[in-house]
Coordinates of C-alpha atoms in Angstrom, one line a residue:
X58 CA 5.8 15.1 51.1
X59 CA 7.9 18.0 50.5
X60 CA 10.8 18.6 52.9
X61 CA 11.6 21.4 54.9
X62 CA 14.2 20.5 57.5
X63 CA 18.0 20.7 57.3
X64 CA 17.4 23.8 55.0
X65 CA 15.6 21.9 52.3
X66 CA 12.1 24.0 51.8
X67 CA 9.0 23.4 51.0
X68 CA 7.8 25.1 47.8
X69 CA 5.8 27.4 49.1
X70 CA 8.4 28.9 50.7
X71 CA 10.7 30.6 48.1
X72 CA 10.7 32.1 44.8
X73 CA 13.5 32.9 42.1
X74 CA 13.9 34.2 38.7
X75 CA 15.4 36.7 36.4
X76 CA 19.1 36.4 35.9
X77 CA 21.4 39.4 34.1
X78 CA 24.8 38.4 33.1
X79 CA 27.5 38.3 35.7
X80 CA 30.6 40.1 34.6
X81 CA 33.2 38.7 37.3
X82 CA 34.7 35.4 37.1
X83 CA 35.3 33.6 40.6
X84 CA 38.7 33.2 41.8
X85 CA 40.9 31.9 38.5
X86 CA 43.6 30.4 40.7
X87 CA 41.0 28.0 42.1
X88 CA 38.6 27.0 39.3
X89 CA 38.8 26.3 35.7
X90 CA 38.1 29.2 33.4
X91 CA 34.7 28.5 31.9
X92 CA 33.8 28.9 28.2
X93 CA 30.7 31.0 28.2
X94 CA 27.4 28.8 28.7
X95 CA 25.8 28.6 25.2
X96 CA 22.4 28.4 26.7
X97 CA 20.8 30.6 24.1
X98 CA 19.6 34.0 24.9
X99 CA 15.9 35.0 25.4
X100 CA 15.8 36.7 21.9
X101 CA 17.0 33.7 20.3
X102 CA 14.3 30.9 22.0
X103 CA 11.0 32.8 21.3
X104 CA 9.2 36.1 21.9
X105 CA 10.5 38.4 24.6
X106 CA 7.3 37.6 26.6
X107 CA 8.4 33.7 26.4
X108 CA 9.9 33.2 30.0
X109 CA 12.5 30.3 30.9
X110 CA 12.9 28.0 34.2
X111 CA 16.1 26.4 35.2
X112 CA 15.8 23.5 37.2
X113 CA 18.9 22.3 39.2
X114 CA 19.9 18.8 39.9
X115 CA 21.4 19.6 43.4
X116 CA 22.7 16.4 43.9
X117 CA 24.4 15.9 40.9
X118 CA 25.9 19.4 40.6
X119 CA 27.3 19.5 44.2
X120 CA 29.1 16.2 43.5
X121 CA 30.7 17.5 40.2
X122 CA 31.9 20.4 42.0
X123 CA 33.2 18.4 44.8
X124 CA 35.3 16.4 42.5
X125 CA 36.3 19.8 39.8
X126 CA 37.4 21.9 42.7
X127 CA 40.2 20.2 44.4
X128 CA 42.0 23.1 46.2
X129 CA 41.2 22.8 50.1
X130 CA 38.9 25.8 51.1
X131 CA 37.1 26.0 54.5
X132 CA 34.6 28.0 56.4
X133 CA 36.0 30.2 59.2
X134 CA 34.7 27.1 61.5
X135 CA 36.7 24.6 59.5
X136 CA 33.8 23.0 57.3
X137 CA 35.1 22.3 53.8
X138 CA 33.6 24.7 51.2
X139 CA 35.3 23.3 47.9
X140 CA 32.1 21.9 46.9
X141 CA 30.0 24.8 47.8
X142 CA 32.2 27.4 46.1
X143 CA 32.1 25.1 43.1
X144 CA 28.6 24.7 43.0
X145 CA 27.7 28.8 43.1
X146 CA 30.6 29.4 40.5
X147 CA 28.8 26.6 38.1
X148 CA 25.2 28.2 38.7
X149 CA 26.6 31.6 38.1
X150 CA 28.6 30.6 34.7
X151 CA 25.4 28.5 33.5
X152 CA 23.0 31.6 33.7
X153 CA 25.5 33.9 32.8
X154 CA 23.9 33.7 29.1
X155 CA 21.1 31.8 29.6
X156 CA 19.2 34.4 32.2
X157 CA 16.2 32.1 33.2
X158 CA 13.4 34.1 34.7
X159 CA 13.1 31.1 37.5
X160 CA 15.1 29.0 39.3
X161 CA 14.5 25.9 41.6
X162 CA 17.0 23.3 42.9
X163 CA 16.0 19.9 43.3
X164 CA 17.3 17.2 45.7
X165 CA 17.4 13.6 46.5
X166 CA 15.8 12.3 49.8
X167 CA 16.9 8.8 49.8
X168 CA 16.7 5.9 47.3
X169 CA 12.9 5.1 46.2
X170 CA 11.2 2.3 47.5
X171 CA 9.9 1.5 44.2
X172 CA 13.2 1.3 42.1
X173 CA 15.2 -0.6 44.8
X174 CA 12.4 -3.2 44.6
X175 CA 12.4 -3.4 41.2
X176 CA 15.8 -4.5 41.6
X177 CA 15.7 -6.5 44.6
X178 CA 17.5 -3.7 46.7
X179 CA 20.7 -3.7 44.2
X180 CA 19.5 0.0 42.8
X181 CA 22.6 2.2 43.5
X182 CA 23.7 -0.6 46.2
X183 CA 27.1 -0.8 44.7
X184 CA 28.0 3.0 45.6
X185 CA 30.5 3.8 48.4
X186 CA 29.1 6.0 51.1
X187 CA 29.4 9.6 50.6
X188 CA 32.6 11.2 51.6
X189 CA 31.9 13.2 54.9
X190 CA 33.8 16.3 53.7
X191 CA 30.7 16.4 50.7
X192 CA 28.1 15.3 52.9
X193 CA 28.8 18.5 55.7
X194 CA 28.6 20.6 52.4
X195 CA 24.6 20.0 51.4
X196 CA 23.3 22.3 54.2
X197 CA 25.6 25.0 53.3
X198 CA 24.9 25.2 49.7
X199 CA 21.0 25.1 50.5
X200 CA 21.2 27.7 53.1
X201 CA 22.8 29.8 50.3
X202 CA 20.2 29.2 47.7
X203 CA 17.6 30.0 50.2
X204 CA 19.2 33.1 51.1
X205 CA 18.8 33.8 47.3
X206 CA 14.9 32.8 47.3
X207 CA 15.7 30.0 45.1
X208 CA 13.3 27.0 46.1
X209 CA 15.4 24.0 47.4
X210 CA 12.7 21.1 46.6
X211 CA 12.9 17.5 48.0
X212 CA 10.0 15.0 48.1
X213 CA 9.9 11.4 49.9
X214 CA 10.1 8.4 47.2
X215 CA 11.1 11.1 44.4
X216 CA 14.6 11.4 43.5
X217 CA 16.2 14.8 41.9
X218 CA 15.6 13.3 38.3
X219 CA 11.7 12.8 38.8
X220 CA 11.3 16.2 40.4
X221 CA 13.6 17.5 37.0
X222 CA 11.0 15.3 34.9
X223 CA 8.0 17.1 36.8
X224 CA 9.2 20.6 36.2
X225 CA 9.9 19.8 32.4
X226 CA 6.0 19.2 31.8
X227 CA 5.0 21.7 34.2
X228 CA 7.2 24.7 32.7
X229 CA 6.1 23.3 29.1
X230 CA 2.5 23.4 30.1
X231 CA 2.7 27.2 31.4
X232 CA 4.4 27.8 27.8
X233 CA 8.1 28.2 29.3
X234 CA 11.6 26.9 28.0
X235 CA 13.2 24.6 30.7
X236 CA 16.8 24.2 31.0
X237 CA 17.5 21.0 33.5
X238 CA 21.1 21.6 35.0
X239 CA 22.6 18.1 35.7
X240 CA 25.0 15.6 34.9
X241 CA 22.9 12.9 34.8
X242 CA 22.6 11.0 31.5
X243 CA 19.3 9.4 32.2
X244 CA 17.7 13.1 31.9
X245 CA 18.2 13.0 28.3
X246 CA 14.8 11.3 28.0
X247 CA 13.4 14.7 29.2
X248 CA 14.9 16.8 26.1
X249 CA 12.3 18.2 23.9
X250 CA 12.1 21.1 21.5
X251 CA 11.3 23.1 24.9
X252 CA 13.2 21.3 27.4
X253 CA 17.0 21.1 27.2
X254 CA 19.6 19.4 29.4
X255 CA 22.8 21.5 30.5
X256 CA 25.5 19.8 31.5
X257 CA 29.6 20.2 32.5
X258 CA 31.5 17.5 30.2
X259 CA 34.9 18.2 31.7
X260 CA 34.8 19.2 35.4
X261 CA 33.3 22.8 35.1
X262 CA 35.0 24.3 32.0
X263 CA 33.1 22.6 29.3
X264 CA 29.1 23.3 29.1
X265 CA 27.2 21.7 26.7
X266 CA 23.2 22.1 26.1
X267 CA 21.4 18.7 24.8
X268 CA 18.8 19.8 22.4
X269 CA 16.9 16.4 20.9
X270 CA 19.3 16.7 17.7
X271 CA 22.1 16.7 20.3
X272 CA 21.1 13.5 21.8
X273 CA 20.5 11.8 18.7
X274 CA 24.0 12.6 17.5
X275 CA 25.8 11.5 20.9
X276 CA 24.1 8.4 21.4
X277 CA 21.8 7.3 18.5
X278 CA 18.8 7.2 19.8
X279 CA 15.9 9.8 20.1
X280 CA 15.2 11.1 23.7
X281 CA 12.1 8.9 23.7
X282 CA 14.1 6.0 23.3
X283 CA 16.7 6.8 26.0
X284 CA 14.8 4.4 28.9
X285 CA 14.8 1.6 26.2
X286 CA 18.7 2.3 25.5
X287 CA 19.5 2.2 29.1
X288 CA 17.1 -0.9 29.6
X289 CA 19.4 -2.5 26.9
X290 CA 22.8 -1.3 27.8
X291 CA 22.3 -1.1 31.6
X292 CA 23.9 1.7 33.7
X293 CA 26.8 0.4 36.0
X294 CA 26.4 4.2 38.1
X295 CA 23.0 3.1 38.9
X296 CA 23.8 -0.6 39.2
X297 CA 21.1 -1.1 36.5
X298 CA 22.1 -4.5 34.8
X299 CA 20.6 -4.2 31.4
X300 CA 21.3 -7.0 28.9
X301 CA 24.8 -8.7 28.9
X302 CA 26.9 -7.9 26.1
X303 CA 24.9 -5.0 24.7
X304 CA 26.7 -1.5 24.9
X305 CA 26.0 1.7 23.7
X306 CA 26.6 1.5 19.7
X307 CA 24.5 -2.2 19.9
X308 CA 21.7 -0.7 21.9
X309 CA 21.5 2.1 19.5
X310 CA 21.3 0.0 16.4
X311 CA 18.6 -2.2 17.6
X312 CA 16.4 0.6 18.6
X313 CA 17.2 2.5 15.2
X314 CA 16.1 -1.0 13.8
X315 CA 13.1 -2.0 16.1
X316 CA 12.3 1.5 17.4
X317 CA 11.1 0.2 20.9
X318 CA 12.7 -2.2 23.5
X319 CA 9.1 -3.8 23.2
X320 CA 9.3 -4.3 19.8
X321 CA 12.6 -5.8 19.6
X322 CA 11.5 -8.4 22.4
X323 CA 8.6 -9.2 20.2
X324 CA 11.3 -9.9 17.4
X325 CA 14.0 -11.3 19.9
X326 CA 14.3 -14.7 17.4
X327 CA 15.3 -12.6 14.7
X328 CA 18.5 -11.4 16.6
X329 CA 21.5 -13.9 16.0
X330 CA 24.1 -15.3 17.5
X331 CA 25.1 -15.2 21.2
X332 CA 23.3 -11.5 21.4
X333 CA 20.4 -12.9 20.4
X334 CA 20.5 -15.7 23.2
X335 CA 21.3 -12.8 25.9
X336 CA 18.7 -10.9 24.7
X337 CA 16.1 -13.6 25.3
X338 CA 17.5 -14.9 28.5
X339 CA 17.1 -11.6 30.0
X340 CA 13.9 -9.9 28.6
X341 CA 12.8 -9.4 32.2
X342 CA 16.3 -7.7 33.5
X343 CA 15.8 -5.6 29.9
X344 CA 12.2 -4.3 31.1
X345 CA 12.9 -3.7 34.8
X346 CA 16.1 -1.9 33.9
X347 CA 14.1 0.3 31.4
X348 CA 11.1 1.0 34.2
X349 CA 13.9 1.9 36.8
X350 CA 15.7 4.3 34.4
X351 CA 12.4 6.0 33.5
X352 CA 12.2 9.5 35.0
X353 CA 8.8 10.0 36.4
X354 CA 6.6 13.3 35.8
X355 CA 4.2 13.1 38.5
X356 CA 5.8 14.2 41.8
X357 CA 3.5 16.3 43.7
X358 CA 4.8 19.8 43.2
X359 CA 2.5 22.5 43.3
X360 CA 4.1 25.6 42.4
X361 CA 2.5 28.5 40.5
X362 CA 5.3 29.1 38.1
X363 CA 4.1 32.4 37.2
X364 CA 4.6 33.7 40.7
X365 CA 8.1 32.8 40.8
X366 CA 10.3 36.0 40.5
X367 CA 13.9 37.2 40.6
X368 CA 15.4 39.1 42.2
X369 CA 13.3 39.0 45.5
X370 CA 15.7 38.4 47.8
X371 CA 16.8 40.5 51.0
X372 CA 20.3 42.0 50.1
X373 CA 21.1 42.0 53.7
X374 CA 20.4 38.0 54.0
X375 CA 22.5 37.4 51.0
X376 CA 25.4 39.6 52.2
X377 CA 25.5 37.6 55.7
X378 CA 24.8 33.9 54.2
X379 CA 27.8 34.6 51.6
X380 CA 29.9 36.8 54.0
X381 CA 29.8 33.7 56.7
X382 CA 31.8 31.7 54.2
X383 CA 33.9 34.6 53.3
X384 CA 32.3 34.1 49.3
X385 CA 33.1 37.8 48.9
X386 CA 33.2 37.7 45.1
X387 CA 30.4 35.2 44.8
X388 CA 28.7 37.8 47.0
X389 CA 29.4 40.7 44.6
X390 CA 27.8 38.6 41.5
X391 CA 24.8 37.7 43.3
X392 CA 24.1 41.2 44.3
X393 CA 24.8 42.4 40.8
X394 CA 21.9 40.5 39.6
X395 CA 19.5 42.4 41.5
X396 CA 21.2 46.0 40.6
X397 CA 22.8 48.5 42.2
X398 CA 20.5 49.1 45.4
X399 CA 21.1 45.3 46.0
X400 CA 25.1 46.1 45.7
X401 CA 24.7 49.2 48.2
X402 CA 22.5 47.5 50.9
X403 CA 24.8 44.7 50.7
X404 CA 27.8 46.4 51.2
X405 CA 26.3 48.6 54.0
X406 CA 25.3 44.9 55.6
X407 CA 29.0 43.9 55.4
X408 CA 30.1 47.2 56.6
X409 CA 32.0 48.2 53.3
X410 CA 31.6 51.1 50.9
X411 CA 29.7 49.9 47.4
X412 CA 32.3 49.6 45.0

């Protein structure tokens, strides 16, 4: 079920939403200057009444932030905070021009049993244990999101990707634009005319929005072909084997010719040379790799998306949460999203005059 322990709350506990542009950059000496996020403004994606939702892949964004912000940073009690700092910075930058009407954050719990079983327990098995300095920052960022009334959602037997996939379906069904904020290439299979993937290319300084045309331009396959593409080429980061000797360009060429992995397998005898031999010998690996890389869209998320609105946070709660980490400029930006009253209330909670 949906988890509430350790700062990860059930969907019913939280709401989130409309983001207006932030005007302050976080400490430029600590973080690369980001380009304006090219997420289209509301007027560019449909009628003024069309709402949008941003779904954050929490694990992906926090890992990226941890490696992007190398400057040592610590909370008053000594707990590292560099990843939390970078996470909130990226979040604020990515919503600066996109201004989604709702935001949720998806988290992994543990590797799903069914994916591990498909790969005989080898799924992501090669990954080194998480750095302790990163591990301790998960509850910190979840607490900040909770203070902002942004739902933290984690569901047993589903990864964050699967929660993103589920929200892409729920959001589109509700007539919303969906922005998936993740660095995971698997998510490109979720891209449609209504769902885009927003990712950072270099640390936190280069933000890219993947539309169907952008996926095709980058990889030579359509979003619908991405699972088959990964089934052929594999994914070393997840320990997904694929077919030996088939890389990105070859996988894209084969799918361009045959359309799907199943159709390629049906005509495997037509593929000549060593590549054809490898394909015929590794048909099962290709199918299993595709199945493991396929994002599920059926996570048991029971959210009324129409009920998600922002700002609906308590300025004092936000001031206390951000103040406890000495994230003062981040605090000003977050409070500014809710307007002058929230800024004043937050300043009063912090014992400072509003400015």
